[in-house]
Structure formats: structure tokens, C-alpha cells
Amino acid sequence: MQRQGQNSYKKYAKKQEEKEMRSEERYPGYWEDVRLTGIVPSPRQIAHQKMEYFGFIHFTVNTFTGKEWGSGEESPSLFHPEKLDAGQWAETAAKGGMTGLILTCKHHDGFCLWPSAYTEHSVKNSPYKEGKGDIVKELSQACREQGLQFGVYLSPWDRNHPAYGTGKPYDDYYVNQLTELLTNYGEIFTVWLDGACGEGQNGKKQVYDWERYYEVVRRLQPGANIFGCGPDVRWCGNEAGDTRPSEWSVVAAGLADAEKVAADSQQEDNEQFREKKISSTAQNLGGRDVLKEEKKLIWYPAEVDVSIRPGWFYHEEENDRVRSFENLKEIYLKSVGGNCTLLLNIPPDKDGLIREEDRKSVFLLGDFIRESFRVNLAEKAEMTVLPSADCEGKDGRVLLEPGDSTWFRNPDGQRELQITFRWEEECRLTYLVVQEAIAFSQRVEQFEVCILEEDGSWKPNASGTTIGYKRIVKLGGMRTKGIRFTVTDARVAPVLAFIGVF
Ligand code: FUL
């Protein structure tokens, strides 16, 4: 029996080998593509990506001093938001279409928005609620009431704490604070590890024990993704809302090196840094050509962090420089629709409230998201898919189900995929949305969109490279009776999760 089993396995293995040799002939670089697509996200990374768009709250003594980076010498007595309402922050986020909020529990100035047991430099010595306030608690509860997730920003760089720069004593302090935040405030979806440090050449140098920090996060909040100077989510590389045309989630493992992330982060407090776009050298992080030389690869998806105002903190003189809805819409389409998560900062003012001008743009974006992707016109179209069935015999219509619980997986070795929708009457089209089932990695290299002309021909309308978690293609409100989406190149057989025409 056993021998027979072995024989049939050998036969199977031989057949597989022949098939794969043929694949290498047909697609030079086949084995390399198999290597690249062998890298897949963890369940926690998938959960993070599915959150798509969430908000940042920058609030500390800077809100009262007008600075972006506090010195650490500010007196807690400066901190007196008189109308602070965390419910208003959470309501703004929820109505704005966000799925969560991240709070600067401690920014670089070291002032803590919760009454930490490990420092006097916190809300407990401020006039806010006569020292009885705990903004981390207030916001985490408000988020839960609005159905939002809650995340924490705890700046590693601390300009107030005397132990900063002494090695282990500071790590102990940091870990103690992390433990408070990850123990006392319910479920945390992300820990945002900022790399900024403006100490300069003669400043204090703290060698952080990153691995120790990660261990604390994993142990206390196993579902939380560690951003930035951490292994789960990658900083997109700028603060201007700029994105890459081809955003790959499989990249060189070296990009997650915390020291390197820190070195590329902000080193000086200036507005130019916040406006700087992605440099051309950092445009291609995951192309086949770039990864060929890389031995170790990881799944490390990008997050776009951007402020609704020029600064991260509220400054009265910037009240007339709030990003418009149109501007936010473009950022949303390019980030969420370009395989990134979007983190939009909405800083409260000195009263402790998000201003109406900021809320207006955020609300319009929320309405836009809810309205624009509500009715999938593909559902009432005649749909043709080539190949006509996926590798498990499933019909292409599974692609119309939102989410990633169903997928269409091309038969092995077949990289091309064509999906056509036709309507009896002309339809007005604004967006095409396509999603890969990223549990199977990121496979699509190139796609094309064609529109059906009146004479029955197909006219190319748009083309692109990567898809990943989501790609939104603008169609500009055109009228047509048909649209065709074609994957023209993929690393290995593509696996799509969703397609929608809106
Ligand atoms: C940067 C910080 O220096 C800014 O103040 C802000 O918090 C931004 C989100 O990250 O690195």
C-alpha cells in the first residue's frame, strides 16, 4: 500500500515538474514570480487593510503654544481645553466615513493625555477637569459608541523625560507607558511608532529596544498592527498625501528596519518636509526588477498619513488653509484606491473641538464615499468572464459580492483574465473598483480598461499596473453600453475578490 502511494506521488511530482518547466518556458522568470507571490499578509494585516480610511487626532500642549514640536519644557498648566468633547471628535470621524481614530497619547514634548503613573508631565497636573481628566479614556469610549476602532500614538522620541537617551531606563519608562495604554483602554487596532527625532548632532541619542516594544504589543494586543518603526504597516514615505502609481505590498525586508525608517523620518520641524512628495528614487519599491536582488521579502503595505491642515496641530492662522473636499477626494481615490490605507489628521482647536471648516470637508468626503460606491451597475449587466470558470469551477459572478469571502482564482498557469459588462441601455460610469484577494498575495502587474463604442468596437480608456487590496479607476462620467477590464500581465494566475462599476 505504502509503496503504491509513493509511486503515485512520484508520478504526480513528475507531472508537476514538467508543467512547471513548461511554465518557465512560457513565462521567463516564472520561478522568481512564484517566489514573490509566496509572500502573503498576516490575518492582522488583512484586517488593517480592510479598515481602509481612518483618522488621526493631534492634540497636546502644542495646541496652546502654537508649535508643531514642543520642547518638553511646557508647563502642564498651559493645557486647558474648556469645551473638549471626545464625542464630537468621534462623531466627526464616523460621519466622515472613517473606521477608526488614532490619538497622540504622547507627542515628542512628552506631555501625556492620560494620567500615567510614571510621570508628572500629564493631564493630571493640568487645569483640564481639574486634573481628573483622561483623554485616552474619553476618546476610546467615544470611539466605541460610534462603532469606530481606537489606536494609539506614543512617541518614542520624548523631549521631557530625563531618562531619554540613557538606554534601558528610558526603554523601561516607554514600556511601562505602552503597557498602561494597551491594558486599560480596551482593544487597540494600531500602535503608531513615529520615527521622527530632531535631536541633531549634539542631542541625546536613545538606542531604542524595538524588539522589546514589539513583544509588549504582541502580548497585550495581538490584533494590533505596528506602524512605521514596526513590522506590520509601512510609512508611505511622505506627509503630503502623495502616492505611487504602482504600490506593491511585497517589498524588501530591509524596509521594516526601524533604524532606517527613523533615519528617513522628519529630523527638523519645518513645513517643507510636510509638503515634500515621494522622491523618484523611492517610487519603485516592489517591481520585479527591484526585488530580483533582494533575498528576504516581506508583506509590508503602505499607509498614507496626511493632515487636513498645513500643520499636524491646530494653529489659528491656518484656519483658511484647510484642505477642500475636492482635495481630500483626490487623496482618498489615490490612496485607498491605490493599495494604501489612508490616515487623515483632524486636529482639535484650543477649546478641544474640531472646527466647523474642517468638519465640512470631512463630512463631504464621507457623503462622497457612501454615495459613490453604493449602487454597483455591474449587478444588472450581462457579464462575461474569460476564462469562464475559476480553478474550482466557480462562475465570475462571485466577483460581484463585496468583501473578500469569495474570490475568482484563475486556473494555474493562466495569467490573462478578461471581464466584460454590457447593458441594454447606456449607463453613466464614474468609477471602476477592482480588488485582489490579497490572502493569495499581490499578483497583478498590468491591466487595461476599454469602453464599448457605438460602432461595437472596444476603445482603450485607462490602463494601470498594480491592484493589490483595491484599485479605483476614474471613468469620468462617460456614457456607454459596455466596459471591459483585462488583466494583461500577472506574476502568477490572478485571484480577484471583487469588481464593481459605479
Ligand atoms: C511626524 C511627527 O514629527 C509629526 O509631528 C507628526 O506627529 C507626524 C504624524 O509624524 O513624524
PDB file of C-alpha atoms in Angstrom, residues 24-229:
ATOM      1  CA  GLU A  24       9.190  28.730 -17.147  1.00  0.00           C
ATOM      2  CA  GLU A  25       9.459  28.396 -20.936  1.00  0.00           C
ATOM      3  CA  ARG A  26       6.219  30.260 -21.473  1.00  0.00           C
ATOM      4  CA  TYR A  27       6.890  32.888 -18.853  1.00  0.00           C
ATOM      5  CA  PRO A  28      10.606  33.552 -18.365  1.00  0.00           C
ATOM      6  CA  GLY A  29      11.109  34.435 -14.714  1.00  0.00           C
ATOM      7  CA  TYR A  30       8.294  32.104 -13.641  1.00  0.00           C
ATOM      8  CA  TRP A  31      10.153  30.837 -10.559  1.00  0.00           C
ATOM      9  CA  GLU A  32      11.001  34.344  -9.460  1.00  0.00           C
ATOM     10  CA  ASP A  33       7.308  35.295  -9.757  1.00  0.00           C
ATOM     11  CA  VAL A  34       6.404  32.264  -7.671  1.00  0.00           C
ATOM     12  CA  ARG A  35       8.868  33.444  -5.026  1.00  0.00           C
ATOM     13  CA  LEU A  36       7.382  36.969  -4.961  1.00  0.00           C
ATOM     14  CA  THR A  37       3.816  35.747  -4.653  1.00  0.00           C
ATOM     15  CA  GLY A  38       4.725  33.279  -1.925  1.00  0.00           C
ATOM     16  CA  ILE A  39       4.691  36.263   0.443  1.00  0.00           C
ATOM     17  CA  VAL A  40       1.238  36.784   1.982  1.00  0.00           C
ATOM     18  CA  PRO A  41      -0.258  39.072   4.667  1.00  0.00           C
ATOM     19  CA  SER A  42      -0.983  38.007   8.240  1.00  0.00           C
ATOM     20  CA  PRO A  43      -4.670  37.999   9.276  1.00  0.00           C
ATOM     21  CA  ARG A  44      -3.993  41.139  11.330  1.00  0.00           C
ATOM     22  CA  GLN A  45      -2.560  42.911   8.289  1.00  0.00           C
ATOM     23  CA  ILE A  46      -5.617  41.954   6.233  1.00  0.00           C
ATOM     24  CA  ALA A  47      -7.889  43.332   8.963  1.00  0.00           C
ATOM     25  CA  HIS A  48      -5.952  46.627   8.947  1.00  0.00           C
ATOM     26  CA  GLN A  49      -6.134  46.969   5.164  1.00  0.00           C
ATOM     27  CA  LYS A  50      -9.888  46.388   5.257  1.00  0.00           C
ATOM     28  CA  MET A  51     -10.282  49.397   7.545  1.00  0.00           C
ATOM     29  CA  GLU A  52      -9.255  51.496   4.516  1.00  0.00           C
ATOM     30  CA  TYR A  53      -9.642  55.007   5.918  1.00  0.00           C
ATOM     31  CA  PHE A  54      -9.259  56.292   9.478  1.00  0.00           C
ATOM     32  CA  GLY A  55      -8.359  59.446  11.350  1.00  0.00           C
ATOM     33  CA  PHE A  56      -5.569  60.967  13.400  1.00  0.00           C
ATOM     34  CA  ILE A  57      -6.052  63.322  16.353  1.00  0.00           C
ATOM     35  CA  HIS A  58      -3.029  65.517  17.105  1.00  0.00           C
ATOM     36  CA  PHE A  59      -3.545  67.256  20.417  1.00  0.00           C
ATOM     37  CA  THR A  60      -1.156  68.284  23.200  1.00  0.00           C
ATOM     38  CA  VAL A  61       0.404  71.403  24.745  1.00  0.00           C
ATOM     39  CA  ASN A  62       1.395  72.443  21.187  1.00  0.00           C
ATOM     40  CA  THR A  63      -2.257  73.234  20.531  1.00  0.00           C
ATOM     41  CA  PHE A  64      -1.879  76.031  23.112  1.00  0.00           C
ATOM     42  CA  THR A  65       1.662  77.210  22.307  1.00  0.00           C
ATOM     43  CA  GLY A  66       1.243  77.238  18.522  1.00  0.00           C
ATOM     44  CA  LYS A  67       4.197  74.909  17.969  1.00  0.00           C
ATOM     45  CA  GLU A  68       4.497  71.689  15.954  1.00  0.00           C
ATOM     46  CA  TRP A  69       7.241  70.169  18.074  1.00  0.00           C
ATOM     47  CA  GLY A  70       7.117  71.125  21.755  1.00  0.00           C
ATOM     48  CA  SER A  71      10.355  71.484  23.701  1.00  0.00           C
ATOM     49  CA  GLY A  72       9.265  69.316  26.598  1.00  0.00           C
ATOM     50  CA  GLU A  73       9.565  72.273  28.981  1.00  0.00           C
ATOM     51  CA  GLU A  74       5.962  73.414  28.627  1.00  0.00           C
ATOM     52  CA  SER A  75       4.093  73.709  31.896  1.00  0.00           C
ATOM     53  CA  PRO A  76       1.074  71.370  32.155  1.00  0.00           C
ATOM     54  CA  SER A  77      -0.838  74.447  33.320  1.00  0.00           C
ATOM     55  CA  LEU A  78      -0.968  75.559  29.673  1.00  0.00           C
ATOM     56  CA  PHE A  79      -3.229  72.662  28.836  1.00  0.00           C
ATOM     57  CA  HIS A  80      -6.787  73.876  29.385  1.00  0.00           C
ATOM     58  CA  PRO A  81      -9.273  72.899  26.644  1.00  0.00           C
ATOM     59  CA  GLU A  82     -12.504  74.245  28.083  1.00  0.00           C
ATOM     60  CA  LYS A  83     -15.069  72.621  25.822  1.00  0.00           C
ATOM     61  CA  LEU A  84     -13.276  69.374  24.989  1.00  0.00           C
ATOM     62  CA  ASP A  85     -15.753  66.815  23.706  1.00  0.00           C
ATOM     63  CA  ALA A  86     -14.265  63.498  22.551  1.00  0.00           C
ATOM     64  CA  GLY A  87     -17.783  62.603  21.395  1.00  0.00           C
ATOM     65  CA  GLN A  88     -17.569  65.409  18.839  1.00  0.00           C
ATOM     66  CA  TRP A  89     -14.239  64.036  17.525  1.00  0.00           C
ATOM     67  CA  ALA A  90     -15.655  60.539  17.159  1.00  0.00           C
ATOM     68  CA  GLU A  91     -18.862  61.819  15.590  1.00  0.00           C
ATOM     69  CA  THR A  92     -16.821  63.798  13.051  1.00  0.00           C
ATOM     70  CA  ALA A  93     -14.862  60.676  12.142  1.00  0.00           C
ATOM     71  CA  ALA A  94     -17.902  58.410  11.867  1.00  0.00           C
ATOM     72  CA  LYS A  95     -19.915  60.852   9.741  1.00  0.00           C
ATOM     73  CA  GLY A  96     -16.784  61.410   7.681  1.00  0.00           C
ATOM     74  CA  GLY A  97     -16.675  57.738   6.688  1.00  0.00           C
ATOM     75  CA  MET A  98     -13.708  56.808   8.854  1.00  0.00           C
ATOM     76  CA  THR A  99     -13.399  53.407  10.523  1.00  0.00           C
ATOM     77  CA  GLY A 100     -11.189  54.380  13.456  1.00  0.00           C
ATOM     78  CA  LEU A 101      -9.234  57.121  15.239  1.00  0.00           C
ATOM     79  CA  ILE A 102      -5.644  57.260  16.471  1.00  0.00           C
ATOM     80  CA  LEU A 103      -4.777  59.658  19.309  1.00  0.00           C
ATOM     81  CA  THR A 104      -1.383  61.253  20.023  1.00  0.00           C
ATOM     82  CA  CYS A 105      -1.424  59.987  23.605  1.00  0.00           C
ATOM     83  CA  LYS A 106       2.101  61.415  23.947  1.00  0.00           C
ATOM     84  CA  HIS A 107       3.807  63.543  21.276  1.00  0.00           C
ATOM     85  CA  HIS A 108       7.502  64.460  21.160  1.00  0.00           C
ATOM     86  CA  ASP A 109       7.081  67.005  24.008  1.00  0.00           C
ATOM     87  CA  GLY A 110       6.362  64.129  26.400  1.00  0.00           C
ATOM     88  CA  PHE A 111       3.062  65.506  27.764  1.00  0.00           C
ATOM     89  CA  CYS A 112       0.656  62.620  28.399  1.00  0.00           C
ATOM     90  CA  LEU A 113      -3.058  62.854  27.652  1.00  0.00           C
ATOM     91  CA  TRP A 114      -3.752  60.194  30.276  1.00  0.00           C
ATOM     92  CA  PRO A 115      -2.782  60.254  33.970  1.00  0.00           C
ATOM     93  CA  SER A 116       0.232  57.972  33.593  1.00  0.00           C
ATOM     94  CA  ALA A 117       1.566  56.572  36.870  1.00  0.00           C
ATOM     95  CA  TYR A 118       5.130  57.016  35.594  1.00  0.00           C
ATOM     96  CA  THR A 119       5.362  60.793  35.093  1.00  0.00           C
ATOM     97  CA  GLU A 120       4.043  64.047  36.481  1.00  0.00           C
ATOM     98  CA  HIS A 121       4.068  65.568  32.985  1.00  0.00           C
ATOM     99  CA  SER A 122       0.466  64.818  32.131  1.00  0.00           C
ATOM    100  CA  VAL A 123      -3.172  65.871  32.262  1.00  0.00           C
ATOM    101  CA  LYS A 124      -3.264  65.100  35.971  1.00  0.00           C
ATOM    102  CA  ASN A 125      -1.303  68.312  36.647  1.00  0.00           C
ATOM    103  CA  SER A 126      -3.251  70.429  34.189  1.00  0.00           C
ATOM    104  CA  PRO A 127      -6.359  72.580  34.641  1.00  0.00           C
ATOM    105  CA  TYR A 128      -8.277  70.185  32.371  1.00  0.00           C
ATOM    106  CA  LYS A 129     -11.121  68.767  34.519  1.00  0.00           C
ATOM    107  CA  GLU A 130      -9.006  69.947  37.486  1.00  0.00           C
ATOM    108  CA  GLY A 131      -6.522  67.169  36.869  1.00  0.00           C
ATOM    109  CA  LYS A 132      -9.205  64.472  36.832  1.00  0.00           C
ATOM    110  CA  GLY A 133      -9.394  64.081  33.056  1.00  0.00           C
ATOM    111  CA  ASP A 134      -8.195  61.155  30.970  1.00  0.00           C
ATOM    112  CA  ILE A 135      -8.476  61.931  27.263  1.00  0.00           C
ATOM    113  CA  VAL A 136      -7.356  58.443  26.209  1.00  0.00           C
ATOM    114  CA  LYS A 137     -10.279  57.020  28.160  1.00  0.00           C
ATOM    115  CA  GLU A 138     -12.736  59.613  26.900  1.00  0.00           C
ATOM    116  CA  LEU A 139     -11.817  59.076  23.255  1.00  0.00           C
ATOM    117  CA  SER A 140     -11.576  55.284  23.413  1.00  0.00           C
ATOM    118  CA  GLN A 141     -15.112  55.213  24.872  1.00  0.00           C
ATOM    119  CA  ALA A 142     -16.447  57.726  22.360  1.00  0.00           C
ATOM    120  CA  CYS A 143     -14.990  55.650  19.525  1.00  0.00           C
ATOM    121  CA  ARG A 144     -16.718  52.538  20.774  1.00  0.00           C
ATOM    122  CA  GLU A 145     -20.021  54.399  20.974  1.00  0.00           C
ATOM    123  CA  GLN A 146     -19.643  55.426  17.325  1.00  0.00           C
ATOM    124  CA  GLY A 147     -18.571  51.945  16.165  1.00  0.00           C
ATOM    125  CA  LEU A 148     -15.013  53.107  15.492  1.00  0.00           C
ATOM    126  CA  GLN A 149     -11.782  51.348  16.327  1.00  0.00           C
ATOM    127  CA  PHE A 150      -9.239  53.074  18.523  1.00  0.00           C
ATOM    128  CA  GLY A 151      -5.466  53.296  18.102  1.00  0.00           C
ATOM    129  CA  VAL A 152      -2.565  54.875  19.975  1.00  0.00           C
ATOM    130  CA  TYR A 153       0.400  57.036  19.050  1.00  0.00           C
ATOM    131  CA  LEU A 154       3.110  57.020  21.717  1.00  0.00           C
ATOM    132  CA  SER A 155       6.114  58.978  20.516  1.00  0.00           C
ATOM    133  CA  PRO A 156       9.379  57.148  21.136  1.00  0.00           C
ATOM    134  CA  TRP A 157      11.209  60.489  20.984  1.00  0.00           C
ATOM    135  CA  ASP A 158      10.500  62.237  24.302  1.00  0.00           C
ATOM    136  CA  ARG A 159      11.920  65.698  24.965  1.00  0.00           C
ATOM    137  CA  ASN A 160      10.697  65.864  28.523  1.00  0.00           C
ATOM    138  CA  HIS A 161      11.699  62.656  30.225  1.00  0.00           C
ATOM    139  CA  PRO A 162      15.094  62.793  31.971  1.00  0.00           C
ATOM    140  CA  ALA A 163      15.888  59.168  31.113  1.00  0.00           C
ATOM    141  CA  TYR A 164      15.621  59.787  27.359  1.00  0.00           C
ATOM    142  CA  GLY A 165      18.993  58.924  25.837  1.00  0.00           C
ATOM    143  CA  THR A 166      20.128  56.653  28.682  1.00  0.00           C
ATOM    144  CA  GLY A 167      19.174  53.340  27.047  1.00  0.00           C
ATOM    145  CA  LYS A 168      17.426  50.794  29.251  1.00  0.00           C
ATOM    146  CA  PRO A 169      15.998  53.206  31.861  1.00  0.00           C
ATOM    147  CA  TYR A 170      14.126  55.026  29.070  1.00  0.00           C
ATOM    148  CA  ASP A 171      13.030  51.754  27.463  1.00  0.00           C
ATOM    149  CA  ASP A 172      11.616  50.749  30.857  1.00  0.00           C
ATOM    150  CA  TYR A 173       9.683  54.019  31.010  1.00  0.00           C
ATOM    151  CA  TYR A 174       8.419  53.603  27.443  1.00  0.00           C
ATOM    152  CA  VAL A 175       7.371  50.008  28.027  1.00  0.00           C
ATOM    153  CA  ASN A 176       5.556  50.982  31.232  1.00  0.00           C
ATOM    154  CA  GLN A 177       3.575  53.613  29.348  1.00  0.00           C
ATOM    155  CA  LEU A 178       2.876  51.267  26.472  1.00  0.00           C
ATOM    156  CA  THR A 179       1.620  48.738  28.997  1.00  0.00           C
ATOM    157  CA  GLU A 180      -0.765  51.293  30.510  1.00  0.00           C
ATOM    158  CA  LEU A 181      -2.162  52.215  27.107  1.00  0.00           C
ATOM    159  CA  LEU A 182      -2.512  48.646  25.905  1.00  0.00           C
ATOM    160  CA  THR A 183      -4.072  47.372  29.118  1.00  0.00           C
ATOM    161  CA  ASN A 184      -6.515  49.996  30.316  1.00  0.00           C
ATOM    162  CA  TYR A 185      -8.377  51.161  27.238  1.00  0.00           C
ATOM    163  CA  GLY A 186      -9.897  48.102  25.553  1.00  0.00           C
ATOM    164  CA  GLU A 187      -9.000  46.814  22.128  1.00  0.00           C
ATOM    165  CA  ILE A 188      -6.371  48.795  20.235  1.00  0.00           C
ATOM    166  CA  PHE A 189      -6.194  48.429  16.437  1.00  0.00           C
ATOM    167  CA  THR A 190      -2.824  50.033  15.848  1.00  0.00           C
ATOM    168  CA  VAL A 191       0.273  51.264  17.626  1.00  0.00           C
ATOM    169  CA  TRP A 192       1.789  54.107  15.634  1.00  0.00           C
ATOM    170  CA  LEU A 193       5.550  54.182  16.120  1.00  0.00           C
ATOM    171  CA  ASP A 194       6.823  57.504  14.843  1.00  0.00           C
ATOM    172  CA  GLY A 195      10.397  57.714  13.620  1.00  0.00           C
ATOM    173  CA  ALA A 196      10.845  61.482  13.973  1.00  0.00           C
ATOM    174  CA  CYS A 197      13.721  62.764  16.082  1.00  0.00           C
ATOM    175  CA  GLY A 198      15.085  66.276  15.898  1.00  0.00           C
ATOM    176  CA  GLU A 199      17.888  65.951  18.433  1.00  0.00           C
ATOM    177  CA  GLY A 200      20.543  66.980  15.945  1.00  0.00           C
ATOM    178  CA  GLN A 201      24.217  66.106  16.112  1.00  0.00           C
ATOM    179  CA  ASN A 202      24.821  67.060  19.713  1.00  0.00           C
ATOM    180  CA  GLY A 203      21.478  65.936  21.016  1.00  0.00           C
ATOM    181  CA  LYS A 204      20.622  62.923  23.138  1.00  0.00           C
ATOM    182  CA  LYS A 205      20.777  59.595  21.379  1.00  0.00           C
ATOM    183  CA  GLN A 206      18.418  56.893  22.548  1.00  0.00           C
ATOM    184  CA  VAL A 207      19.014  53.415  21.164  1.00  0.00           C
ATOM    185  CA  TYR A 208      15.504  52.011  21.342  1.00  0.00           C
ATOM    186  CA  ASP A 209      14.911  48.376  22.179  1.00  0.00           C
ATOM    187  CA  TRP A 210      12.358  47.971  19.383  1.00  0.00           C
ATOM    188  CA  GLU A 211      12.085  44.207  19.760  1.00  0.00           C
ATOM    189  CA  ARG A 212      11.102  44.658  23.375  1.00  0.00           C
ATOM    190  CA  TYR A 213       8.399  47.156  22.381  1.00  0.00           C
ATOM    191  CA  TYR A 214       7.048  44.765  19.718  1.00  0.00           C
ATOM    192  CA  GLU A 215       6.900  41.923  22.219  1.00  0.00           C
ATOM    193  CA  VAL A 216       4.754  44.051  24.562  1.00  0.00           C
ATOM    194  CA  VAL A 217       2.345  44.945  21.755  1.00  0.00           C
ATOM    195  CA  ARG A 218       2.042  41.340  20.559  1.00  0.00           C
ATOM    196  CA  ARG A 219       1.453  40.048  24.073  1.00  0.00           C
ATOM    197  CA  LEU A 220      -1.068  42.669  25.205  1.00  0.00           C
ATOM    198  CA  GLN A 221      -2.845  43.407  21.917  1.00  0.00           C
ATOM    199  CA  PRO A 222      -2.278  40.540  19.481  1.00  0.00           C
ATOM    200  CA  GLY A 223      -4.654  42.101  16.949  1.00  0.00           C
ATOM    201  CA  ALA A 224      -2.855  45.459  16.797  1.00  0.00           C
ATOM    202  CA  ASN A 225      -0.716  46.370  13.801  1.00  0.00           C
ATOM    203  CA  ILE A 226       2.545  48.171  14.495  1.00  0.00           C
ATOM    204  CA  PHE A 227       3.062  51.065  12.104  1.00  0.00           C
ATOM    205  CA  GLY A 228       6.191  52.886  10.981  1.00  0.00           C
ATOM    206  CA  CYS A 229       9.166  51.799  13.063  1.00  0.00           C
TER     207      CYS A 229
END
